């Protein structure tokens, strides 16, 4: 494929195709940063892809005690789904099973959106009529007695339908080690961008998929064009110097956040250069027919 | 822009009802029209112009230069985003059924201040009379939202039948603080006497000085409560001292078990 070259890294003249999603999230605080993170990680576990998990979720950032409503260390977790109904169901389930149960946790709204999801209002009945409502500054909370004290939870959190899922980068390198080095650098750079998550393990997916399959009834299957072991035997998209491909998938609360994240990721990969890191960067799309958000790599170059 | 100002000419000869002088109800009226508004409460006539000298200004912002214990119903049914300031004392039912906005009084307020308040932020720099934030006779619930801060003392039965919202009393509170409390939060920094939290259903009483607590309240032990930390932050702008009380470890007394009993008295452990 004809490409642009930046610092020796080939950039495909391609674009990432992304879809509208319903985005929501919660701010979890804990007695210390460790337990806030445990609650957030547990709640966003098994949430890599909407295909099999019902939602895509991850940790956006840690929040310092000065910025949380109760002055304790916090973690902001975001959750994305294909419909607001799915997002609500997933969030309430995960909150009830993973955050309510987590020692010391409290939950606050952190996403500004056009809609609201009942969270505290949904789990309050766990209090078996001992729960107490408290309102301050226009926000309402529930105090639910639990075995380590009280679970404190905001009654409603925001949800926006203007979220974007499926921003991506295909990082191609000579071997697993160098490709991973470049991809990890990009993941770290994207971590610093607010309002986005990278739902896959460590932010990275190695089993990118294409639409369709040779088997009946399978909607998606391995992206053989990008499998290095099939280079030559299939209609490959890989050059002779590419021996490994890793993908970064990005979900964001806004179009702008996803594009900022992709820009940050690209910058980190290009800065590392082709010797130590990736030889080439591409992006996944379905020909532009499926998703309304197109992130052209050439527009995102540093 | 300068506030719309009512300057006191002289103490009115009778109690006056100032509920007509909220910013929204003055809108579109000329000074002459306003001067003609009847505010007397007896058969003798008293008009705005008899009591006040008017100065035109920003109608979102009404100011009274000079107050009187005869000024009833100031800021009644006040709407959000409007402000009223009184330089002096006020009479009965300050901010009665106010929906929002802010009311500040540099002096003291009479009985039933903030009665039925639904969302206004009311600050009384002096003392408040009896039945602060309470319902009028026959009403089932008292204040249902907003925030009231009294820098001085409050009279008997402050927060009676409080349903929602926050009441902060920095001075001493009269007898039976938080009687028949339905819900909401009362913070009292001074002394409290009588049957504190009598027949409290599910409200929170935060008392800086632990009073004699009735036998129908049960000691639940000392706890660090996340809600208290959040409230401490939220109340800091209004009262540093109230925030300090809520930041500490709190002894919780559950009650009033003579009734529903899901409420509490919290006091520093």
Coordinates of C-alpha atoms in Angstrom, one line a residue:
Chain A
X1 CA 0.0 0.0 0.0
X2 CA 1.2 3.5 -0.8
X3 CA 2.0 5.3 2.4
X4 CA 3.2 8.5 4.1
X5 CA 6.5 8.1 5.9
X6 CA 7.2 9.8 9.2
X7 CA 10.5 9.2 11.1
X8 CA 10.9 6.1 9.0
X9 CA 7.5 4.7 10.0
X10 CA 5.1 4.0 7.1
X11 CA 1.6 5.4 7.7
X12 CA -1.2 3.9 5.6
X13 CA -3.5 6.2 3.8
X14 CA -6.4 4.6 5.5
X15 CA -8.9 5.4 8.2
X16 CA -10.4 4.0 11.3
X17 CA -14.1 3.5 11.1
X18 CA -16.1 4.0 14.3
X19 CA -19.6 3.7 15.5
X20 CA -21.9 5.7 17.7
X21 CA -22.3 4.1 21.2
X22 CA -24.0 4.9 24.5
X23 CA -21.4 5.9 27.0
X24 CA -21.7 6.2 30.7
X25 CA -19.4 5.7 33.7
X26 CA -18.9 6.2 37.4
X27 CA -16.3 7.7 39.7
X28 CA -15.4 5.1 42.4
X29 CA -13.7 6.3 45.5
X30 CA -12.1 4.2 48.2
X31 CA -10.3 4.5 51.5
X32 CA -7.1 4.4 49.5
X33 CA -6.1 4.3 45.8
X34 CA -5.6 0.5 45.9
X35 CA -9.1 -0.3 46.8
X36 CA -10.6 2.2 44.5
X37 CA -8.7 0.6 41.7
X38 CA -9.7 -2.9 42.7
X39 CA -13.4 -1.9 42.5
X40 CA -12.9 -0.2 39.1
X41 CA -10.9 -3.1 37.7
X42 CA -13.4 -5.7 38.9
X43 CA -16.3 -3.7 37.5
X44 CA -14.7 -3.3 34.1
X45 CA -13.4 -6.9 33.9
X46 CA -14.8 -9.1 31.1
X47 CA -15.8 -6.1 29.1
X48 CA -13.5 -6.1 26.0
X49 CA -16.1 -6.2 23.3
X50 CA -19.8 -5.7 23.0
X51 CA -19.9 -8.9 20.9
X52 CA -19.5 -11.2 23.8
X53 CA -19.5 -9.1 26.9
X54 CA -22.5 -6.9 26.5
X55 CA -20.4 -3.8 26.9
X56 CA -16.9 -2.4 26.6
X57 CA -15.5 -0.9 29.8
X58 CA -12.3 0.2 31.2
X59 CA -10.5 2.6 33.6
X60 CA -10.2 6.2 32.2
X61 CA -8.0 7.6 34.9
X62 CA -7.2 7.9 38.6
X63 CA -8.6 10.9 40.3
X64 CA -6.8 12.7 43.1
X65 CA -8.5 13.2 46.5
X66 CA -8.8 17.0 45.8
X67 CA -11.0 16.3 42.9
X68 CA -13.3 13.7 44.2
X69 CA -16.6 14.7 46.0
X70 CA -15.6 13.0 49.3
X71 CA -11.9 13.8 49.3
X72 CA -10.8 10.2 49.0
X73 CA -8.7 8.7 46.1
X74 CA -10.8 7.8 43.1
X75 CA -10.8 6.0 39.8
X76 CA -13.0 6.9 36.9
X77 CA -14.4 3.9 35.0
X78 CA -16.2 4.3 31.7
X79 CA -18.6 1.9 30.1
X80 CA -19.9 1.8 26.5
X81 CA -22.7 -0.2 24.9
X82 CA -24.6 -0.3 21.7
X83 CA -27.8 1.0 23.2
X84 CA -28.6 3.1 26.3
X85 CA -30.7 0.1 27.6
X86 CA -27.7 -2.2 27.4
X87 CA -25.5 0.4 29.0
X88 CA -27.9 0.8 31.9
X89 CA -28.3 -3.0 32.4
X90 CA -24.6 -3.6 32.3
X91 CA -23.7 -0.7 34.6
X92 CA -26.3 -1.5 37.2
X93 CA -25.3 -5.2 37.2
X94 CA -21.6 -4.5 37.4
X95 CA -22.1 -1.9 40.1
X96 CA -24.3 -4.2 42.2
X97 CA -21.9 -7.2 41.9
X98 CA -18.5 -5.5 41.8
X99 CA -18.6 -2.1 43.5
X100 CA -21.3 -2.5 46.1
X101 CA -19.4 -5.6 47.2
X102 CA -16.0 -4.0 47.2
X103 CA -14.8 -2.9 50.7
X104 CA -14.8 0.9 51.3
X105 CA -16.2 1.9 47.9
X106 CA -18.5 4.9 47.1
X107 CA -19.9 5.8 43.7
X108 CA -20.4 9.2 42.1
X109 CA -21.6 10.4 38.7
X110 CA -18.8 11.5 36.4
X111 CA -20.3 11.6 32.9
X112 CA -22.3 14.6 31.7
X113 CA -24.9 13.4 29.3
X114 CA -28.3 14.0 27.9
X115 CA -29.8 11.1 29.8
X116 CA -29.6 9.6 33.3
X117 CA -29.3 6.1 34.6
X118 CA -30.6 5.1 38.0
X119 CA -27.8 3.4 39.9
X120 CA -28.2 4.3 43.5
X121 CA -31.9 4.1 43.0
X122 CA -31.5 0.6 41.6
X123 CA -29.3 -0.9 44.3
X124 CA -30.7 1.0 47.3
X125 CA -33.2 -1.8 48.1
X126 CA -30.2 -3.9 49.1
X127 CA -30.5 -1.8 52.3
X128 CA -33.7 -3.6 53.1
X129 CA -35.4 -0.4 54.2
X130 CA -32.4 0.7 56.3
X131 CA -31.1 2.8 53.4
X132 CA -31.2 6.6 53.8
X133 CA -31.3 9.2 51.1
X134 CA -29.2 12.4 51.4
X135 CA -29.4 15.3 49.1
X136 CA -27.0 18.2 48.8
X137 CA -26.4 20.8 46.1
X138 CA -29.0 19.3 43.8
X139 CA -27.4 15.8 43.9
X140 CA -29.1 12.9 45.6
X141 CA -27.3 10.0 47.2
X142 CA -28.1 6.8 49.0
X143 CA -26.5 5.5 52.2
X144 CA -26.8 1.8 52.3
X145 CA -25.7 0.0 55.5
X146 CA -23.2 -2.8 54.7
X147 CA -20.9 -4.9 56.9
X148 CA -17.9 -2.4 56.7
X149 CA -20.0 0.7 57.3
X150 CA -22.0 2.3 54.6
X151 CA -22.1 2.0 50.8
X152 CA -22.5 5.6 49.6
X153 CA -23.9 5.8 46.0
X154 CA -25.2 8.6 43.9
X155 CA -28.8 8.1 42.8
X156 CA -28.3 8.7 39.1
X157 CA -25.4 9.0 36.8
X158 CA -25.2 10.5 33.3
X159 CA -25.3 8.8 30.0
X160 CA -24.6 10.2 26.5
X161 CA -25.5 8.8 23.2
X162 CA -22.8 10.9 21.5
X163 CA -20.1 8.4 22.4
X164 CA -17.9 6.8 19.8
X165 CA -16.6 3.2 19.8
X166 CA -14.1 1.5 17.6
X167 CA -11.4 4.0 17.1
X168 CA -8.3 1.9 16.3
X169 CA -4.7 1.6 15.2
X170 CA -3.0 -1.4 13.6
X171 CA 0.6 -1.5 14.8
X172 CA 2.8 -3.5 12.5
X173 CA 6.4 -4.5 13.3
X174 CA 9.2 -6.9 12.5
X175 CA 8.6 -9.2 15.4
X176 CA 6.5 -9.6 18.6
X177 CA 8.9 -7.7 20.8
X178 CA 9.4 -4.6 18.7
X179 CA 5.7 -4.4 17.8
X180 CA 4.7 -4.8 21.5
X181 CA 7.2 -2.0 22.5
X182 CA 5.6 0.4 20.0
X183 CA 2.1 -0.6 21.0
X184 CA 2.7 -0.3 24.7
X185 CA 4.1 3.1 24.2
X186 CA 1.0 4.1 22.2
X187 CA -1.3 2.6 24.9
X188 CA 0.5 4.6 27.6
X189 CA 0.2 7.8 25.5
X190 CA -3.5 7.1 25.0
X191 CA -4.0 6.4 28.7
X192 CA -3.1 10.1 29.4
X193 CA -6.0 11.3 27.1
X194 CA -9.1 12.0 29.1
X195 CA -12.6 10.5 28.3
X196 CA -11.3 7.4 26.5
X197 CA -10.7 3.8 27.4
X198 CA -8.9 0.9 25.7
X199 CA -11.1 -2.1 26.6
X200 CA -8.9 -4.9 25.6
X201 CA -6.3 -6.7 27.8
X202 CA -3.7 -4.1 28.6
X203 CA -5.3 -1.9 25.9
X204 CA -4.2 -4.3 23.1
X205 CA -6.0 -6.9 21.0
X206 CA -4.1 -9.5 19.0
X207 CA -7.1 -11.2 17.4
X208 CA -8.4 -8.5 15.1
X209 CA -11.4 -9.6 13.1
X210 CA -12.9 -9.2 9.7
X211 CA -16.6 -9.2 8.8
X212 CA -17.9 -12.7 7.8
X213 CA -16.5 -16.2 7.9
X214 CA -16.3 -19.3 5.7
X215 CA -18.5 -21.0 8.3
X216 CA -22.2 -20.5 8.2
X217 CA -23.6 -18.3 11.0
X218 CA -20.3 -16.8 12.1
X219 CA -20.5 -13.0 11.8
X220 CA -16.8 -12.4 12.4
X221 CA -13.6 -14.3 12.0
X222 CA -9.8 -13.8 12.1
X223 CA -8.5 -11.0 10.0
X224 CA -6.4 -13.2 7.8
X225 CA -5.1 -10.3 5.7
X226 CA -3.2 -9.2 8.7
X227 CA -2.1 -12.6 10.0
X228 CA 1.7 -12.8 9.5
X229 CA 1.7 -16.7 9.4
X230 CA -0.6 -16.5 6.3
X231 CA 1.4 -13.9 4.4
X232 CA 1.5 -15.3 0.8
X233 CA -1.1 -18.0 1.2
X234 CA -4.0 -15.5 1.7
X235 CA -4.7 -12.1 0.2
X236 CA -2.4 -10.5 2.6
X237 CA -2.1 -6.8 3.5
X238 CA 1.3 -7.3 5.1
X239 CA 4.7 -6.4 3.6
X240 CA 7.7 -8.7 3.8
X241 CA 9.2 -6.8 6.7
X242 CA 6.1 -7.2 9.0
X243 CA 6.1 -10.2 11.3
X244 CA 3.5 -9.2 13.9
X245 CA 0.4 -7.0 14.1
X246 CA -1.2 -5.7 17.3
X247 CA -4.3 -3.5 17.4
X248 CA -5.4 -0.8 19.8
X249 CA -9.1 -0.2 20.1
X250 CA -10.4 3.0 21.6
X251 CA -13.8 4.0 22.9
X252 CA -14.4 7.6 23.9
X253 CA -17.2 9.8 25.3
X254 CA -16.8 12.1 22.3
X255 CA -15.7 12.2 18.8
X256 CA -13.0 14.7 19.7
X257 CA -11.7 12.4 22.5
X258 CA -11.2 9.4 20.2
X259 CA -9.4 11.5 17.6
X260 CA -7.2 13.0 20.4
X261 CA -6.4 9.5 21.6
X262 CA -5.5 8.2 18.1
X263 CA -3.3 11.3 17.6
X264 CA -1.5 10.6 20.8
X265 CA -1.0 6.9 20.0
X266 CA 0.3 7.7 16.5
X267 CA 2.7 10.2 17.9
X268 CA 4.2 7.8 20.4
X269 CA 4.7 5.1 17.7
X270 CA 6.3 7.5 15.2
X271 CA 8.6 8.9 17.9
X272 CA 9.9 5.5 18.7
X273 CA 10.8 4.8 15.1
X274 CA 11.0 1.6 13.0
X275 CA 14.3 0.2 14.4
X276 CA 13.1 -0.1 18.0
X277 CA 9.3 -0.2 17.3
X278 CA 6.8 -0.4 14.5
X279 CA 7.6 -0.4 10.8
X280 CA 4.1 0.6 9.8
X281 CA 0.7 1.8 11.2
X282 CA -2.7 1.2 9.7
X283 CA -6.3 1.4 10.7
X284 CA -9.3 -0.9 10.4
X285 CA -12.4 0.0 8.5
X286 CA -15.2 -1.6 6.6
X287 CA -15.0 0.5 3.5
X288 CA -16.7 3.5 5.2
X289 CA -20.2 2.0 4.7
X290 CA -20.9 1.0 8.3
X291 CA -19.8 3.7 10.7
X292 CA -20.3 7.4 10.5
X293 CA -17.0 8.4 12.2
X294 CA -13.9 8.2 10.0
X295 CA -10.5 8.9 11.5
X296 CA -8.0 9.3 8.6
X297 CA -4.5 8.6 9.8
X298 CA -3.1 11.3 7.5
X299 CA -5.1 13.9 9.4
X300 CA -3.9 12.8 12.8
X301 CA -0.1 12.9 12.1
X302 CA 2.0 14.8 14.5
Chain B
X1 CA -25.7 46.9 37.9
X2 CA -27.0 48.3 41.1
X3 CA -29.7 46.4 42.9
X4 CA -33.3 47.5 43.0
X5 CA -33.4 49.2 46.4
X6 CA -36.1 49.8 48.9
X7 CA -34.8 52.3 51.5
X8 CA -36.8 52.4 54.8
X9 CA -38.4 55.8 55.4
X10 CA -39.9 55.0 58.7
X11 CA -41.0 52.0 60.7
X12 CA -44.5 51.0 59.3
X13 CA -47.4 51.7 61.6
X14 CA -48.6 48.1 61.2
X15 CA -47.3 44.7 60.2
X16 CA -46.7 44.6 56.4
X17 CA -46.9 41.8 53.9
X18 CA -44.0 42.1 51.5
X19 CA -44.6 39.0 49.5
X20 CA -45.5 41.1 46.5
X21 CA -42.0 42.6 46.4
X22 CA -40.1 39.7 45.0
X23 CA -38.0 40.4 41.8
X24 CA -40.3 38.4 39.5
X25 CA -43.4 40.1 40.7
X26 CA -41.9 43.5 40.3
X27 CA -40.9 42.9 36.7
X28 CA -42.6 45.2 34.2
X29 CA -43.9 47.6 36.8
X30 CA -43.0 51.3 36.9
X31 CA -41.7 52.9 40.1
X32 CA -45.1 54.7 40.5
X33 CA -46.9 51.4 40.1
X34 CA -44.8 49.8 42.7
X35 CA -45.2 52.7 45.2
X36 CA -49.0 52.1 45.0
X37 CA -48.8 48.4 46.0
X38 CA -50.9 47.9 49.1
X39 CA -48.8 46.0 51.8
X40 CA -50.9 46.7 54.9
X41 CA -52.5 43.9 56.8
X42 CA -55.2 45.8 58.6
X43 CA -58.1 47.9 57.5
X44 CA -55.8 51.0 57.5
X45 CA -54.0 51.4 54.2
X46 CA -50.2 51.2 54.0
X47 CA -48.6 51.4 50.6
X48 CA -45.0 50.7 49.5
X49 CA -44.4 54.4 48.9
X50 CA -45.4 55.1 52.5
X51 CA -42.7 52.9 53.9
X52 CA -39.9 52.9 51.4
X53 CA -38.0 55.2 49.1
X54 CA -37.4 53.4 45.9
X55 CA -34.3 53.3 43.7
X56 CA -34.4 51.6 40.4
X57 CA -31.9 48.9 39.6
X58 CA -31.3 45.4 38.5
X59 CA -34.5 43.5 39.1
X60 CA -32.9 40.2 39.7
X61 CA -31.4 41.7 42.8
X62 CA -33.6 43.4 45.4
X63 CA -32.1 45.1 48.4
X64 CA -33.8 46.5 51.5
X65 CA -31.8 49.3 53.2
X66 CA -33.2 49.1 56.7
X67 CA -35.3 46.3 58.1
X68 CA -38.0 45.9 60.7
X69 CA -39.5 43.1 62.8
X70 CA -42.8 44.1 61.1
X71 CA -41.6 43.0 57.6
X72 CA -43.4 39.7 57.0
X73 CA -43.1 37.3 54.1
X74 CA -40.0 38.8 52.5
X75 CA -39.0 36.6 49.6
X76 CA -42.1 34.5 49.7
X77 CA -42.3 32.1 46.7
X78 CA -39.0 33.4 45.5
X79 CA -37.9 31.9 42.2
X80 CA -34.4 30.5 41.3
X81 CA -31.7 32.9 40.2
X82 CA -33.2 35.9 42.1
X83 CA -31.6 37.4 45.1
X84 CA -32.9 39.5 48.0
X85 CA -30.7 41.1 50.6
X86 CA -32.1 42.8 53.8
X87 CA -29.9 45.2 55.7
X88 CA -31.6 44.9 59.0
X89 CA -34.2 42.7 60.7
X90 CA -37.2 40.9 59.2
X91 CA -40.5 39.7 60.6
X92 CA -42.4 36.4 60.2
X93 CA -42.1 33.8 57.4
X94 CA -39.0 35.0 55.7
X95 CA -38.6 33.1 52.4
X96 CA -41.9 31.2 52.9
X97 CA -42.3 28.6 50.2
X98 CA -39.4 29.9 48.2
X99 CA -38.6 27.8 45.2
X100 CA -35.0 29.0 44.8
X101 CA -32.7 32.0 44.8
X102 CA -30.8 33.5 47.7
X103 CA -32.0 35.5 50.6
X104 CA -29.6 37.1 53.1
X105 CA -30.6 39.0 56.2
X106 CA -28.0 41.0 58.1
X107 CA -30.1 41.2 61.2
X108 CA -32.5 38.7 62.9
X109 CA -35.6 37.0 61.6
X110 CA -38.9 36.4 63.3
X111 CA -40.8 33.1 63.7
X112 CA -41.4 30.7 60.8
X113 CA -38.4 31.8 58.8
X114 CA -37.8 29.6 55.8
X115 CA -41.2 27.9 56.4
X116 CA -41.9 25.5 53.6
X117 CA -38.7 26.5 51.8
X118 CA -38.4 24.5 48.6
X119 CA -35.0 25.4 47.4
X120 CA -33.7 28.8 48.4
X121 CA -30.4 29.5 50.0
X122 CA -31.3 31.6 53.1
X123 CA -28.7 33.1 55.4
X124 CA -29.7 34.9 58.6
X125 CA -26.7 36.7 60.2
X126 CA -28.5 37.3 63.4
X127 CA -30.9 35.1 65.3
X128 CA -33.9 33.2 64.0
X129 CA -37.2 33.0 65.9
X130 CA -39.3 30.0 66.8
X131 CA -40.2 27.3 64.4
X132 CA -37.4 27.9 61.9
X133 CA -38.1 26.1 58.6
X134 CA -41.3 24.6 60.2
X135 CA -44.7 24.1 58.6
X136 CA -47.6 26.4 59.4
X137 CA -50.4 25.0 61.5
X138 CA -52.2 22.3 59.5
X139 CA -49.4 21.6 57.1
X140 CA -47.9 18.1 57.0
X141 CA -44.3 18.9 56.1
X142 CA -41.9 21.7 56.8
X143 CA -39.0 22.8 54.6
X144 CA -38.6 20.5 51.6
X145 CA -35.3 21.7 50.0
X146 CA -32.6 24.3 49.9
X147 CA -30.3 25.4 52.6
X148 CA -30.7 27.7 55.6
X149 CA -27.8 29.1 57.6
X150 CA -28.4 30.9 60.9
X151 CA -25.3 32.5 62.3
X152 CA -26.9 33.3 65.7
X153 CA -29.4 31.4 67.8
X154 CA -32.5 29.7 66.7
X155 CA -35.8 29.6 68.7
X156 CA -37.7 26.5 69.8
X157 CA -38.6 23.7 67.5
X158 CA -36.2 24.6 64.7
X159 CA -36.5 22.2 61.8
X160 CA -39.9 20.9 62.9
X161 CA -41.1 18.4 60.3
X162 CA -38.2 19.1 58.1
X163 CA -38.6 16.9 55.0
X164 CA -35.6 17.7 52.8
X165 CA -32.7 20.2 52.7
X166 CA -30.1 21.4 55.1
X167 CA -30.4 23.6 58.2
X168 CA -27.3 24.9 59.8
X169 CA -27.5 26.7 63.2
X170 CA -24.2 28.1 64.3
X171 CA -25.4 29.4 67.7
X172 CA -27.5 27.7 70.3
X173 CA -30.8 26.0 69.3
X174 CA -34.0 26.4 71.3
X175 CA -35.9 23.5 72.8
X176 CA -36.9 20.4 70.8
X177 CA -34.6 20.9 67.9
X178 CA -35.6 18.7 64.9
X179 CA -38.9 17.7 66.4
X180 CA -41.0 15.4 64.2
X181 CA -38.2 15.4 61.7
X182 CA -39.2 13.5 58.5
X183 CA -35.9 13.6 56.7
X184 CA -33.1 16.0 55.7
X185 CA -30.2 17.3 57.7
X186 CA -29.8 19.7 60.6
X187 CA -26.4 20.8 61.9
X188 CA -26.3 22.6 65.2
X189 CA -23.0 24.0 66.5
X190 CA -24.2 25.5 69.8
X191 CA -26.1 24.0 72.8
X192 CA -29.3 22.1 72.3
X193 CA -31.9 21.4 74.9
X194 CA -35.2 19.6 75.5
X195 CA -36.2 16.6 73.5
X196 CA -33.8 16.8 70.6
X197 CA -35.0 14.9 67.6
X198 CA -38.3 14.0 69.2
X199 CA -40.2 11.6 66.9
X200 CA -37.5 11.8 64.2
X201 CA -38.4 9.5 61.3
X202 CA -35.3 9.4 59.1
X203 CA -33.6 12.7 59.4
X204 CA -30.0 13.4 60.4
X205 CA -29.2 15.7 63.4
X206 CA -25.5 16.6 63.6
X207 CA -24.7 18.2 66.9
X208 CA -21.3 19.6 67.8
X209 CA -22.1 19.5 71.5
X210 CA -23.6 16.3 72.7
X211 CA -26.8 16.9 74.6
X212 CA -28.7 14.6 76.9
X213 CA -30.0 12.2 74.4
X214 CA -33.4 10.6 75.0
X215 CA -33.8 6.9 75.8
X216 CA -35.5 6.2 72.5
X217 CA -32.2 6.8 70.7
X218 CA -29.8 3.9 70.6
X219 CA -26.0 4.2 70.5
X220 CA -24.7 2.6 67.3
X221 CA -21.1 3.3 68.0
X222 CA -18.5 5.6 66.4
X223 CA -18.0 5.5 62.6
X224 CA -16.3 7.3 59.8
X225 CA -19.1 8.0 57.3
X226 CA -18.4 8.7 53.6
X227 CA -21.6 10.8 53.4
X228 CA -20.3 13.0 56.2
X229 CA -17.1 13.7 54.3
X230 CA -19.1 14.7 51.2
X231 CA -21.3 16.9 53.3
X232 CA -18.3 18.5 55.0
X233 CA -17.0 19.6 51.6
X234 CA -20.4 20.8 50.5
X235 CA -21.0 22.9 53.6
X236 CA -17.6 24.4 53.8
X237 CA -18.5 27.5 51.9
X238 CA -21.4 28.2 54.2
X239 CA -19.9 27.2 57.5
X240 CA -16.3 26.1 58.2
X241 CA -17.3 25.0 61.7
X242 CA -20.1 22.7 60.4
X243 CA -17.7 21.2 58.0
X244 CA -15.2 20.5 60.8
X245 CA -17.8 18.7 62.8
X246 CA -18.7 16.5 59.9
X247 CA -15.1 15.7 59.1
X248 CA -14.5 14.0 62.4
X249 CA -15.4 10.5 63.5
X250 CA -19.0 10.5 64.6
X251 CA -20.9 8.7 67.3
X252 CA -24.2 7.5 65.8
X253 CA -27.4 7.3 67.8
X254 CA -30.2 5.6 65.8
X255 CA -33.8 6.7 66.4
X256 CA -36.3 8.0 67.3
X257 CA -37.3 4.4 67.9
X258 CA -40.5 5.7 69.4
X259 CA -41.6 6.1 65.8
X260 CA -40.1 4.9 62.5
X261 CA -36.6 5.1 63.9
X262 CA -34.5 5.2 60.8
X263 CA -33.1 8.6 61.6
X264 CA -30.0 9.5 63.6
X265 CA -28.2 11.9 65.9
X266 CA -24.5 12.2 65.0
X267 CA -22.1 13.9 67.4
X268 CA -18.3 14.0 67.6
X269 CA -17.1 10.7 69.0

